[in-house]
Coordinates of C-alpha atoms and ligand atoms in Angstrom, one line a residue:
Chain A
M1 CA 46.3 -47.0 9.9
E2 CA 43.2 -45.0 9.1
R3 CA 43.5 -42.6 6.3
Y4 CA 42.2 -39.3 7.4
L5 CA 43.5 -36.3 5.4
H6 CA 44.8 -37.9 2.2
I7 CA 46.5 -36.1 -0.7
E8 CA 47.2 -38.1 -3.9
Q9 CA 49.3 -36.8 -6.7
A10 CA 47.9 -33.3 -6.3
G11 CA 49.2 -30.7 -8.7
M12 CA 48.3 -27.0 -9.2
I13 CA 48.8 -25.1 -12.4
F14 CA 47.8 -21.4 -12.4
E15 CA 46.8 -19.7 -15.6
T16 CA 48.7 -16.4 -15.7
R17 CA 49.1 -13.7 -18.3
Q18 CA 52.5 -15.3 -19.1
G19 CA 50.9 -18.6 -19.7
A20 CA 50.6 -21.7 -17.4
F21 CA 52.5 -21.6 -14.2
T22 CA 53.1 -24.9 -12.4
A23 CA 53.0 -24.1 -8.7
L24 CA 52.8 -27.6 -7.2
R25 CA 53.3 -31.1 -8.6
D26 CA 53.1 -34.6 -7.3
I27 CA 52.0 -33.8 -3.8
N28 CA 51.4 -37.0 -1.9
L29 CA 50.7 -36.8 1.8
E30 CA 48.8 -38.7 4.5
I31 CA 47.9 -37.1 7.7
Q32 CA 46.5 -39.0 10.6
K33 CA 43.6 -38.0 12.8
G34 CA 44.9 -35.8 15.7
E35 CA 48.3 -35.2 14.0
F36 CA 50.0 -31.9 14.0
V37 CA 51.8 -31.2 10.7
T38 CA 53.8 -28.1 9.9
L39 CA 54.6 -27.1 6.3
I40 CA 57.8 -25.3 5.8
G41 CA 59.6 -24.0 2.7
H42 CA 61.0 -20.9 1.2
S43 CA 58.8 -17.9 0.4
G44 CA 56.7 -18.4 -2.7
C45 CA 57.2 -22.2 -2.9
G46 CA 53.5 -22.9 -2.7
K47 CA 52.7 -23.5 1.0
S48 CA 49.6 -21.3 0.9
T49 CA 48.6 -22.9 -2.3
L50 CA 48.7 -26.3 -0.7
L51 CA 46.8 -25.1 2.3
N52 CA 44.1 -23.6 0.1
L53 CA 43.8 -26.9 -1.7
I54 CA 43.1 -28.6 1.6
A55 CA 40.7 -25.8 2.6
G56 CA 39.0 -26.3 -0.8
L57 CA 39.3 -22.6 -1.6
T58 CA 41.0 -23.7 -4.8
L59 CA 40.7 -27.1 -6.6
P60 CA 43.7 -29.0 -7.8
T61 CA 44.3 -29.1 -11.5
S62 CA 45.4 -32.7 -11.1
G63 CA 45.2 -35.3 -8.4
Y64 CA 42.9 -35.7 -5.5
L65 CA 42.4 -34.6 -1.9
F66 CA 40.3 -36.6 0.6
L67 CA 39.1 -35.9 4.1
S68 CA 37.8 -39.0 5.9
E69 CA 37.5 -40.8 2.5
R70 CA 35.4 -38.0 1.0
Q71 CA 36.9 -36.0 -1.8
I72 CA 37.4 -32.3 -1.1
G73 CA 35.3 -30.3 -3.6
G74 CA 35.1 -27.0 -1.9
P75 CA 35.4 -25.2 1.4
G76 CA 33.4 -26.2 4.3
P77 CA 33.0 -25.7 8.0
D78 CA 34.7 -29.1 8.7
R79 CA 37.9 -27.3 7.9
G80 CA 38.6 -24.3 10.0
V81 CA 41.0 -21.8 8.4
V82 CA 43.1 -19.2 10.2
F83 CA 44.3 -16.9 7.4
Q84 CA 47.7 -15.3 7.1
N85 CA 46.2 -11.9 7.9
H86 CA 43.5 -12.8 10.5
S87 CA 40.6 -11.7 8.1
L88 CA 38.3 -10.6 10.9
L89 CA 35.3 -8.6 9.7
P90 CA 36.0 -5.1 10.8
W91 CA 32.4 -4.1 11.3
L92 CA 31.7 -6.9 13.8
T93 CA 32.9 -7.2 17.4
C94 CA 35.2 -10.0 18.4
F95 CA 32.2 -11.8 19.8
E96 CA 30.1 -11.3 16.6
N97 CA 33.0 -12.5 14.4
I98 CA 33.1 -15.8 16.3
H99 CA 29.4 -16.0 16.6
L100 CA 29.0 -15.8 12.9
A101 CA 31.0 -19.0 12.6
V102 CA 29.3 -20.7 15.5
E103 CA 25.9 -19.9 14.2
R104 CA 26.6 -21.3 10.8
V105 CA 27.7 -24.7 12.2
F106 CA 25.4 -25.2 15.2
A107 CA 22.3 -23.1 14.7
E108 CA 20.2 -26.0 13.6
K109 CA 20.9 -28.2 16.6
E110 CA 21.2 -25.7 19.4
S111 CA 19.4 -22.9 21.1
K112 CA 20.4 -19.2 21.0
A113 CA 21.7 -19.4 24.5
Q114 CA 23.8 -22.4 23.7
L115 CA 25.3 -20.6 20.7
R116 CA 26.2 -17.6 22.8
E117 CA 27.8 -19.9 25.3
R118 CA 29.9 -21.6 22.7
T119 CA 31.1 -18.2 21.5
Q120 CA 31.9 -17.2 25.0
K121 CA 33.8 -20.4 25.6
A122 CA 35.9 -19.9 22.4
L123 CA 36.8 -16.4 23.6
E124 CA 37.7 -17.8 27.0
M125 CA 39.9 -20.4 25.4
V126 CA 42.1 -17.7 23.8
G127 CA 41.9 -15.5 26.9
L128 CA 39.9 -12.7 25.3
T129 CA 36.7 -12.5 27.4
Q130 CA 37.6 -8.8 28.1
A131 CA 37.8 -8.0 24.4
A132 CA 34.4 -9.5 23.4
E133 CA 32.7 -6.3 22.6
K134 CA 35.7 -4.6 20.9
R135 CA 36.1 -4.2 17.2
P136 CA 39.1 -5.7 15.5
H137 CA 40.8 -2.3 15.0
E138 CA 40.6 -1.7 18.8
I139 CA 42.8 -4.7 19.7
S140 CA 46.4 -5.6 19.1
G141 CA 47.8 -7.8 16.3
G142 CA 48.3 -10.7 18.6
M143 CA 44.8 -10.5 19.9
K144 CA 43.3 -10.4 16.4
Q145 CA 45.2 -13.5 15.5
R146 CA 43.8 -15.1 18.7
V147 CA 40.3 -14.2 17.7
G148 CA 41.0 -15.7 14.3
I149 CA 42.1 -18.9 16.0
A150 CA 39.1 -18.8 18.3
R151 CA 36.8 -18.4 15.3
A152 CA 38.3 -21.4 13.6
L153 CA 38.2 -23.5 16.8
A154 CA 34.7 -22.6 17.7
M155 CA 33.4 -24.4 14.6
E156 CA 34.9 -27.6 16.1
P157 CA 36.4 -28.4 12.7
K158 CA 37.8 -31.8 11.8
V159 CA 40.9 -30.1 10.6
L160 CA 42.4 -26.8 11.6
L161 CA 44.3 -25.1 8.8
L162 CA 46.7 -22.3 9.8
D163 CA 48.6 -20.1 7.3
E164 CA 51.5 -18.5 9.1
P165 CA 49.2 -17.4 11.9
F166 CA 51.9 -15.9 13.9
G167 CA 54.0 -14.5 11.0
A168 CA 53.4 -10.9 11.7
L169 CA 53.9 -11.0 15.4
D170 CA 56.9 -10.2 17.6
A171 CA 58.9 -13.0 19.1
L172 CA 57.4 -12.8 22.6
T173 CA 53.8 -12.8 21.5
R174 CA 54.6 -15.5 19.0
A175 CA 56.0 -17.8 21.7
K176 CA 53.0 -17.2 24.0
L177 CA 50.6 -18.0 21.2
Q178 CA 52.5 -21.1 20.2
D179 CA 52.2 -22.4 23.8
E180 CA 48.5 -21.5 23.8
L181 CA 48.0 -23.3 20.5
M182 CA 49.7 -26.4 21.8
R183 CA 47.6 -26.3 25.0
I184 CA 44.4 -25.9 23.0
V185 CA 45.2 -28.6 20.5
A186 CA 46.2 -31.0 23.3
A187 CA 42.8 -30.3 24.9
T188 CA 40.7 -30.6 21.7
G189 CA 42.7 -33.3 19.9
S190 CA 42.4 -31.4 16.7
T191 CA 44.2 -32.4 13.5
V192 CA 46.3 -29.4 12.5
V193 CA 48.1 -28.4 9.3
M194 CA 50.1 -25.2 9.9
V195 CA 52.2 -23.3 7.4
T196 CA 55.2 -21.5 8.8
H197 CA 58.6 -20.2 7.8
D198 CA 60.0 -20.4 11.3
V199 CA 62.2 -23.4 11.9
D200 CA 61.8 -23.4 15.6
E201 CA 58.0 -23.1 15.3
A202 CA 57.9 -25.9 12.8
V203 CA 59.8 -28.3 15.0
L204 CA 58.4 -27.3 18.4
L205 CA 54.8 -27.7 17.4
A206 CA 54.8 -30.6 15.0
D207 CA 54.5 -34.3 15.0
R208 CA 55.8 -34.2 11.5
V209 CA 57.5 -31.4 9.6
V210 CA 56.8 -31.4 5.9
M211 CA 59.5 -29.7 4.0
M212 CA 58.8 -28.3 0.5
T213 CA 61.2 -27.8 -2.3
N214 CA 61.5 -24.5 -4.1
G215 CA 59.1 -23.5 -6.8
P216 CA 58.2 -23.4 -9.5
A217 CA 56.8 -26.9 -9.6
A218 CA 57.4 -27.4 -5.9
T219 CA 56.7 -30.7 -4.2
I220 CA 57.4 -32.3 -0.9
G221 CA 61.1 -32.7 -0.4
E222 CA 61.4 -34.4 3.0
I223 CA 59.2 -35.3 5.9
L224 CA 60.7 -35.3 9.3
S225 CA 59.0 -37.0 12.3
I226 CA 59.5 -35.2 15.6
D227 CA 59.3 -37.9 18.3
L228 CA 59.4 -35.6 21.3
P229 CA 57.0 -36.2 24.2
R230 CA 54.2 -33.7 24.9
P231 CA 53.7 -31.4 26.5
R232 CA 56.8 -29.8 25.2
E233 CA 58.5 -27.2 27.3
R234 CA 60.1 -24.5 25.3
L235 CA 63.1 -24.0 27.7
A236 CA 63.7 -27.7 28.1
M237 CA 63.8 -28.1 24.3
A238 CA 66.7 -25.7 24.0
S239 CA 69.0 -28.3 25.4
E240 CA 67.1 -31.4 24.2
P241 CA 69.4 -33.3 21.7
R242 CA 66.6 -34.7 19.7
Y243 CA 65.0 -31.3 19.3
L244 CA 68.3 -29.8 18.3
A245 CA 69.0 -32.6 15.8
A246 CA 65.6 -32.1 14.2
R247 CA 66.1 -28.4 14.0
K248 CA 69.4 -28.9 12.4
A249 CA 67.9 -31.3 9.9
V250 CA 65.3 -28.7 8.8
L251 CA 67.9 -26.0 8.6
E252 CA 70.1 -28.2 6.4
F253 CA 67.2 -28.9 4.2
L254 CA 66.3 -25.2 3.8
Y255 CA 69.8 -23.7 3.6
Q256 CA 71.9 -26.4 1.9
K257 CA 69.6 -28.6 -0.2
Q258 CA 67.1 -25.9 -1.1
L259 CA 69.4 -22.9 -0.9
K260 CA 67.4 -20.1 -2.5
A261 CA 69.1 -18.6 -5.5
A262 CA 68.9 -15.0 -4.5
Chain B
M1 CA 67.0 -14.8 5.3
M2 CA 69.1 -16.9 7.7
T3 CA 68.2 -17.5 11.3
A4 CA 71.3 -16.1 13.0
P5 CA 73.0 -18.6 15.2
I6 CA 73.4 -17.4 18.8
T7 CA 76.9 -16.1 19.1
A8 CA 78.7 -14.7 22.1
T9 CA 78.7 -11.1 20.9
P10 CA 78.2 -9.0 24.1
E11 CA 75.4 -6.5 23.9
P12 CA 77.0 -3.1 24.6
A13 CA 73.9 -1.7 26.3
A14 CA 73.5 -4.4 28.9
T15 CA 75.4 -4.2 32.1
P16 CA 76.9 -7.6 33.0
A17 CA 75.0 -9.2 35.8
A18 CA 77.9 -9.6 38.1
E19 CA 78.7 -5.9 38.0
R20 CA 75.1 -5.0 38.7
S21 CA 74.8 -7.2 41.7
A22 CA 78.0 -5.7 43.1
T23 CA 76.7 -2.2 43.2
P24 CA 73.0 -2.5 43.9
A25 CA 72.6 0.9 45.7
V26 CA 73.7 3.2 42.9
V27 CA 70.6 3.0 40.7
P28 CA 69.1 6.4 40.9
H29 CA 67.2 6.1 37.7
P30 CA 63.7 5.1 38.7
A31 CA 63.7 7.4 41.8
A32 CA 60.8 9.7 42.5
P33 CA 60.7 12.7 40.2
T34 CA 62.6 15.7 41.5
R35 CA 61.2 19.2 41.9
N36 CA 63.1 20.1 38.7
A37 CA 61.2 17.5 36.7
A38 CA 57.9 18.7 38.0
A39 CA 58.8 22.3 37.0
E40 CA 59.8 21.0 33.5
Q41 CA 56.5 19.2 33.2
A42 CA 54.6 22.4 34.2
A43 CA 56.6 24.4 31.7
A44 CA 55.9 21.9 29.0
N45 CA 52.2 22.0 29.8
Q46 CA 52.2 25.7 29.6
R47 CA 53.8 25.6 26.2
I48 CA 51.3 23.1 24.9
A49 CA 48.4 25.2 26.2
M50 CA 49.9 28.2 24.6
R51 CA 50.3 26.5 21.3
R52 CA 46.8 25.1 21.4
R53 CA 45.4 28.6 22.1
T54 CA 47.2 30.1 19.0
E55 CA 46.1 27.1 17.0
I56 CA 42.4 27.6 18.0
A57 CA 42.7 31.3 17.3
A58 CA 44.1 30.7 13.9
R59 CA 41.4 28.1 13.2
I60 CA 38.7 30.7 14.0
A61 CA 40.5 33.7 12.5
A62 CA 41.2 32.2 9.1
P63 CA 37.5 31.6 8.1
L64 CA 36.4 34.9 9.5
L65 CA 39.1 36.6 7.5
G66 CA 38.0 34.7 4.4
I67 CA 34.4 35.8 4.8
L68 CA 35.6 39.4 5.4
V69 CA 37.6 39.3 2.1
F70 CA 34.5 37.9 0.4
L71 CA 32.3 40.6 1.7
T72 CA 34.8 43.3 0.8
A73 CA 35.0 42.0 -2.8
W74 CA 31.2 41.9 -3.0
Y75 CA 31.0 45.4 -1.7
A76 CA 33.6 46.6 -4.2
I77 CA 31.7 45.0 -7.0
S78 CA 28.4 46.5 -5.8
T79 CA 29.8 50.0 -5.9
M80 CA 30.1 49.6 -9.7
G81 CA 26.3 49.6 -10.0
S82 CA 24.3 46.6 -11.1
I83 CA 24.7 44.3 -8.1
P84 CA 23.3 45.2 -4.7
G85 CA 25.8 45.3 -1.9
P86 CA 25.8 43.4 1.4
A87 CA 23.9 46.1 3.3
K88 CA 21.0 46.3 0.8
T89 CA 20.8 42.5 0.6
W90 CA 20.7 42.3 4.4
E91 CA 17.7 44.7 4.5
A92 CA 16.0 42.5 1.8
A93 CA 16.8 39.4 3.8
K94 CA 15.1 40.8 6.9
V95 CA 11.9 41.2 4.8
V96 CA 12.2 37.7 3.3
F97 CA 12.9 35.9 6.5
G98 CA 10.5 38.2 8.5
D99 CA 7.5 36.3 7.2
P100 CA 8.9 32.9 5.9
T101 CA 5.5 31.1 5.9
Y102 CA 3.1 33.4 4.1
K103 CA 0.9 32.1 1.3
N104 CA -0.5 34.5 -1.3
G105 CA -1.8 32.1 -3.9
P106 CA -0.1 29.1 -5.5
N107 CA 3.0 30.9 -6.9
D108 CA 3.7 33.5 -4.2
Q109 CA 4.7 31.8 -1.0
G110 CA 7.2 32.4 1.8
I111 CA 10.8 31.3 1.8
A112 CA 10.1 28.3 4.0
W113 CA 7.7 26.9 1.4
K114 CA 10.1 27.5 -1.4
V115 CA 12.9 25.6 0.5
L116 CA 10.5 22.8 1.3
G117 CA 9.2 22.6 -2.3
S118 CA 12.8 22.3 -3.6
L119 CA 13.7 19.8 -0.9
E120 CA 10.7 17.7 -1.7
R121 CA 11.5 17.4 -5.4
V122 CA 15.1 16.6 -4.6
G123 CA 14.0 14.1 -2.0
I124 CA 11.6 12.3 -4.3
G125 CA 13.9 12.3 -7.4
F126 CA 17.0 11.4 -5.4
G127 CA 15.0 8.8 -3.3
L128 CA 13.9 7.0 -6.5
A129 CA 17.4 7.2 -7.9
A130 CA 18.7 5.5 -4.7
L131 CA 16.0 2.9 -4.9
V132 CA 17.0 2.0 -8.4
G133 CA 20.7 2.9 -8.4
I134 CA 22.0 1.1 -5.4
P135 CA 20.6 -2.3 -6.2
L136 CA 21.7 -1.8 -9.8
G137 CA 25.2 -1.0 -8.5
F138 CA 25.2 -4.2 -6.5
V139 CA 24.3 -6.5 -9.4
I140 CA 26.6 -4.7 -11.8
G141 CA 29.4 -5.0 -9.3
R142 CA 28.7 -8.6 -8.6
F143 CA 28.2 -10.0 -12.1
L144 CA 30.9 -9.4 -14.7
F145 CA 28.6 -10.0 -17.6
L146 CA 26.1 -7.4 -16.4
R147 CA 28.9 -5.0 -15.8
N148 CA 30.2 -5.4 -19.3
M149 CA 26.6 -4.9 -20.5
A150 CA 26.0 -1.8 -18.5
E151 CA 29.3 -0.1 -19.0
P152 CA 28.8 1.3 -22.5
V153 CA 25.3 2.6 -21.7
I154 CA 26.4 4.2 -18.5
S155 CA 29.4 5.8 -20.1
L156 CA 27.2 7.2 -22.8
L157 CA 24.4 8.6 -20.6
R158 CA 26.4 9.8 -17.6
P159 CA 28.1 12.9 -19.3
V160 CA 24.8 14.2 -20.7
S161 CA 23.8 17.5 -19.2
P162 CA 20.9 17.2 -16.8
L163 CA 18.7 19.7 -18.6
A164 CA 18.9 17.6 -21.8
W165 CA 16.7 15.1 -20.0
L166 CA 14.0 17.7 -19.2
P167 CA 12.1 17.6 -22.5
I168 CA 12.1 13.9 -22.4
G169 CA 10.5 14.1 -19.0
L170 CA 7.9 16.7 -20.2
L171 CA 7.0 14.5 -23.1
V172 CA 6.7 11.2 -21.2
F173 CA 5.1 12.5 -18.0
K174 CA 3.1 15.3 -19.5
G175 CA 3.7 17.6 -16.6
A176 CA 6.3 20.1 -15.2
A177 CA 6.5 18.6 -11.7
P178 CA 7.2 15.0 -12.6
A179 CA 9.6 16.2 -15.3
A180 CA 11.7 18.1 -12.7
I181 CA 11.7 15.0 -10.6
W182 CA 12.7 12.8 -13.5
T183 CA 15.6 15.2 -14.3
I184 CA 16.8 14.9 -10.7
F185 CA 16.4 11.1 -10.9
I186 CA 18.3 10.6 -14.1
S187 CA 21.2 13.0 -13.3
S188 CA 21.7 11.9 -9.7
I189 CA 21.5 8.1 -10.2
W190 CA 25.0 7.6 -11.8
P191 CA 27.3 8.3 -8.8
M192 CA 25.3 5.8 -6.7
V193 CA 25.4 3.1 -9.4
I194 CA 29.1 3.6 -10.1
N195 CA 30.3 3.9 -6.5
T196 CA 28.2 1.0 -5.3
A197 CA 29.5 -1.2 -8.2
V198 CA 33.1 -0.2 -7.5
G199 CA 32.6 -0.9 -3.8
V200 CA 31.3 -4.4 -4.6
Q201 CA 34.3 -5.1 -6.8
R202 CA 36.6 -3.9 -4.0
V203 CA 35.3 -6.2 -1.3
P204 CA 38.6 -7.8 -0.1
Q205 CA 39.0 -11.4 -1.3
D206 CA 39.9 -12.3 2.3
Y207 CA 36.3 -11.5 3.5
L208 CA 34.8 -13.5 0.7
N209 CA 37.1 -16.4 1.6
V210 CA 35.8 -16.2 5.1
A211 CA 32.3 -16.4 3.7
R212 CA 33.3 -19.5 1.6
V213 CA 35.1 -21.2 4.5
L214 CA 32.1 -20.6 6.8
N215 CA 29.9 -21.6 3.9
L216 CA 27.5 -18.7 4.7
S217 CA 24.1 -18.5 3.1
E218 CA 23.6 -16.0 0.3
W219 CA 21.6 -13.8 2.7
K220 CA 24.4 -13.9 5.3
V221 CA 27.0 -13.1 2.7
F222 CA 25.0 -10.1 1.7
S223 CA 24.1 -8.8 5.2
K224 CA 27.3 -9.6 7.1
I225 CA 29.9 -9.1 4.4
L226 CA 28.9 -7.5 1.1
F227 CA 26.6 -4.8 2.5
P228 CA 28.9 -3.6 5.3
A229 CA 31.9 -3.7 3.1
V230 CA 30.2 -1.7 0.4
L231 CA 28.5 0.8 2.7
P232 CA 31.3 3.3 2.8
Y233 CA 31.5 3.4 -1.0
M234 CA 27.7 3.6 -1.3
L235 CA 27.5 6.5 1.1
T236 CA 30.1 8.3 -1.0
G237 CA 27.9 7.7 -4.0
V238 CA 24.9 9.0 -2.1
R239 CA 26.7 12.1 -1.0
L240 CA 27.8 12.9 -4.6
S241 CA 24.3 12.2 -5.9
I242 CA 22.7 14.6 -3.4
G243 CA 25.2 17.2 -4.5
V244 CA 24.2 16.7 -8.1
A245 CA 20.5 16.6 -7.3
W246 CA 20.8 19.9 -5.4
L247 CA 22.8 21.5 -8.3
V248 CA 20.2 20.4 -10.8
I249 CA 17.0 21.3 -9.0
V250 CA 17.6 25.1 -9.4
A251 CA 18.1 24.8 -13.1
A252 CA 15.1 22.4 -13.4
E253 CA 12.8 24.6 -11.4
M254 CA 13.8 27.7 -13.4
L255 CA 12.4 25.9 -16.5
T256 CA 9.4 24.1 -14.9
G257 CA 8.2 26.7 -12.4
G258 CA 6.3 25.9 -9.2
V259 CA 7.1 26.8 -5.6
G260 CA 10.8 26.4 -5.2
L261 CA 14.2 28.1 -5.0
G262 CA 14.9 27.8 -8.7
F263 CA 11.7 29.4 -9.8
W264 CA 12.1 32.0 -7.2
V265 CA 15.5 33.0 -8.7
W266 CA 13.9 33.2 -12.1
D267 CA 10.9 35.1 -10.8
E268 CA 13.0 37.7 -9.1
W269 CA 15.1 38.1 -12.2
N270 CA 11.9 39.0 -14.0
N271 CA 11.0 41.5 -11.2
L272 CA 14.6 42.7 -11.3
K273 CA 14.9 42.2 -7.5
V274 CA 18.5 41.2 -7.6
E275 CA 19.0 41.3 -3.8
N276 CA 16.5 38.4 -3.5
I277 CA 18.5 36.5 -6.1
I278 CA 21.6 36.9 -4.0
I279 CA 19.6 35.7 -0.9
A280 CA 18.5 32.7 -2.9
I281 CA 22.1 31.9 -3.8
F282 CA 23.0 32.0 -0.1
V283 CA 20.1 29.8 0.8
I284 CA 20.9 27.3 -1.9
G285 CA 24.6 27.3 -0.8
I286 CA 23.8 26.9 2.9
I287 CA 21.3 24.0 2.3
G288 CA 23.8 22.3 -0.1
L289 CA 26.5 22.6 2.6
A290 CA 24.1 21.2 5.3
L291 CA 23.2 18.2 3.1
E292 CA 26.8 17.5 2.4
Y293 CA 27.8 17.8 6.0
T294 CA 25.0 15.6 7.2
L295 CA 26.0 12.9 4.9
L296 CA 29.6 13.2 5.8
M297 CA 28.6 12.7 9.4
I298 CA 26.6 9.7 8.6
A299 CA 29.5 8.3 6.5
K300 CA 31.8 8.8 9.4
R301 CA 29.7 6.7 11.6
W302 CA 30.2 3.8 9.2
Q303 CA 33.9 4.1 8.9
Y304 CA 35.3 0.9 10.4
D305 CA 38.9 1.9 11.3
Ligands
ATP1 N1 46.2 -17.2 -8.0 C1 47.4 -17.3 -8.5 N2 47.7 -17.1 -9.8 C2 48.9 -17.3 -10.3 N3 50.0 -17.6 -9.6 C3 49.8 -17.9 -8.3 C4 48.5 -17.7 -7.7 N4 48.6 -18.0 -6.3 C5 49.9 -18.3 -6.1 N5 50.6 -18.2 -7.3 C6 52.1 -18.5 -7.4 O1 52.3 -19.8 -6.9 C7 53.5 -19.8 -6.1 C8 53.3 -20.2 -4.7 O2 52.5 -19.2 -4.0 P1 52.1 -19.4 -2.5 O3 51.4 -18.2 -2.1 O4 51.5 -20.7 -2.3 O5 53.6 -19.3 -1.8 P2 53.9 -19.5 -0.2 O6 54.8 -20.6 -0.1 O7 52.7 -19.4 0.6 O8 54.7 -18.1 0.0 P3 54.8 -17.2 1.3 O9 55.7 -18.0 2.3 O10 55.6 -16.0 0.8 O11 53.5 -17.0 1.8 C9 54.1 -18.4 -6.3 O12 55.1 -18.4 -7.3 C10 52.9 -17.5 -6.7 O13 53.4 -16.5 -7.5
MG2 MG1 51.7 -17.9 1.9

């Protein structure tokens, strides 16, 4: 098995006013090329922290992270990030927001026309050709999230990192975007790490669900493989025993083994 | 928070499907609007139109009333003697604005030249302040060490009255005109420095993370993220600075002379033509208002949401 995204004994200690705070410890994880991994855990356990480590936005205080055998030492366009709150630049149109990313990655090799075409394609992929010339505040929350995904995808990253990308959306929009994401990932074969706190989302989308223990000093509690064939049909899953069993296993982990002391 | 298991609690609002299909014809709800509804709509429209009319009337009436109260107070004060009233000032204004562009020698010129003279000094002093202040604000905002360095100096210099700088200007530049410009410069630079620096510090971390993830070049970070994010703050600084500059110019010109509104006020005080001083006050106020309004309009164009 080829090691692709590879995390070895990673730990993260924040310096706070109250002294050192151990957010993560002993994180060991190997993710294969083309795999879809979801990260689930209670709020504040350190999911975003782990994702930021993979993104290279923060560096671990102990341990190592590798992407295709090269140590992650900072952020880079080989890892596309979709942030928890879309993070589109409000002064640029949807098109320009994506174009900024496209330009950065492909400007050296491609002509202006090709760059524009790439941007256009990314917008098409998330079904937002109509909204190309709109500013972020002129479109809905779901559309913004889709532009965020398009921006990340347009860079053709090796790894797509998503931090609760659908967290702020209503159930219907969320379901639609989940389906869209599955279709896109199937088409592009991207490797995906996605943070979520929604059990159904975690199970429906993932090849493996990584369950994290509660913080402080959170680590990986269990890893559950979801051996369901793709494409997965939301309605069919509702009565699929293997799906239901997986869902139950995640629920048990979260609400029995890691019951949050409220 | 638990994900609630799906239980069999019936939703009270929903009609059971069986019942619905049994009585399909009795669904009058989405039928065409009746005449009654149309009438109601028309009545509502009328009410709205009425309310809008009274709102607009109030919006126009209130300022007019305010001006009326002001003129009355002015008139009342003028009856006591020393200050000319609105009527006398109006007559004087006709003379002043009757020939706005005359030139009788270097120090006796029409109102248009005075306004232009003052605007020019403000423009130069303020322009230089912007050229220095805005970049300074950017570096102070971006680098903590420079910020800590600049902070005590700025805190010390900022509260100094503008006119305290005038003698320094006279000494260094050996002339009245550059001293006035220097005074404008030094007193109007601070709001731009401070607001720009605050804006840079307030650039949301999310945007900077985007920059890091995309690995943008320094120039792209500046032009696509830093500059647009700071622009609203910067424009606030510019607006405050122009306000200060316009406040200071009158005082500076009173002391340095030359063709301008400030010196005009001083000159007319020496001639004891008080109605012209009042005209000058109005002109200064109106131009200040226009500057402020123009910059507000510009700032509005750069509001992102
Ligand atoms: N920069 C930081 N400095 C200090 N502590 C931090 C920092 N970032 C995160 N933490 C702490 O680390 C822990 C994990 O935070 P993190 O944001 O990763 O949680 P999360 O699992 O993403 O939560 P949520 O589901 O609510 O987004 C929290 O206790 C948080 O307070
Ligand atoms: Mg988080």
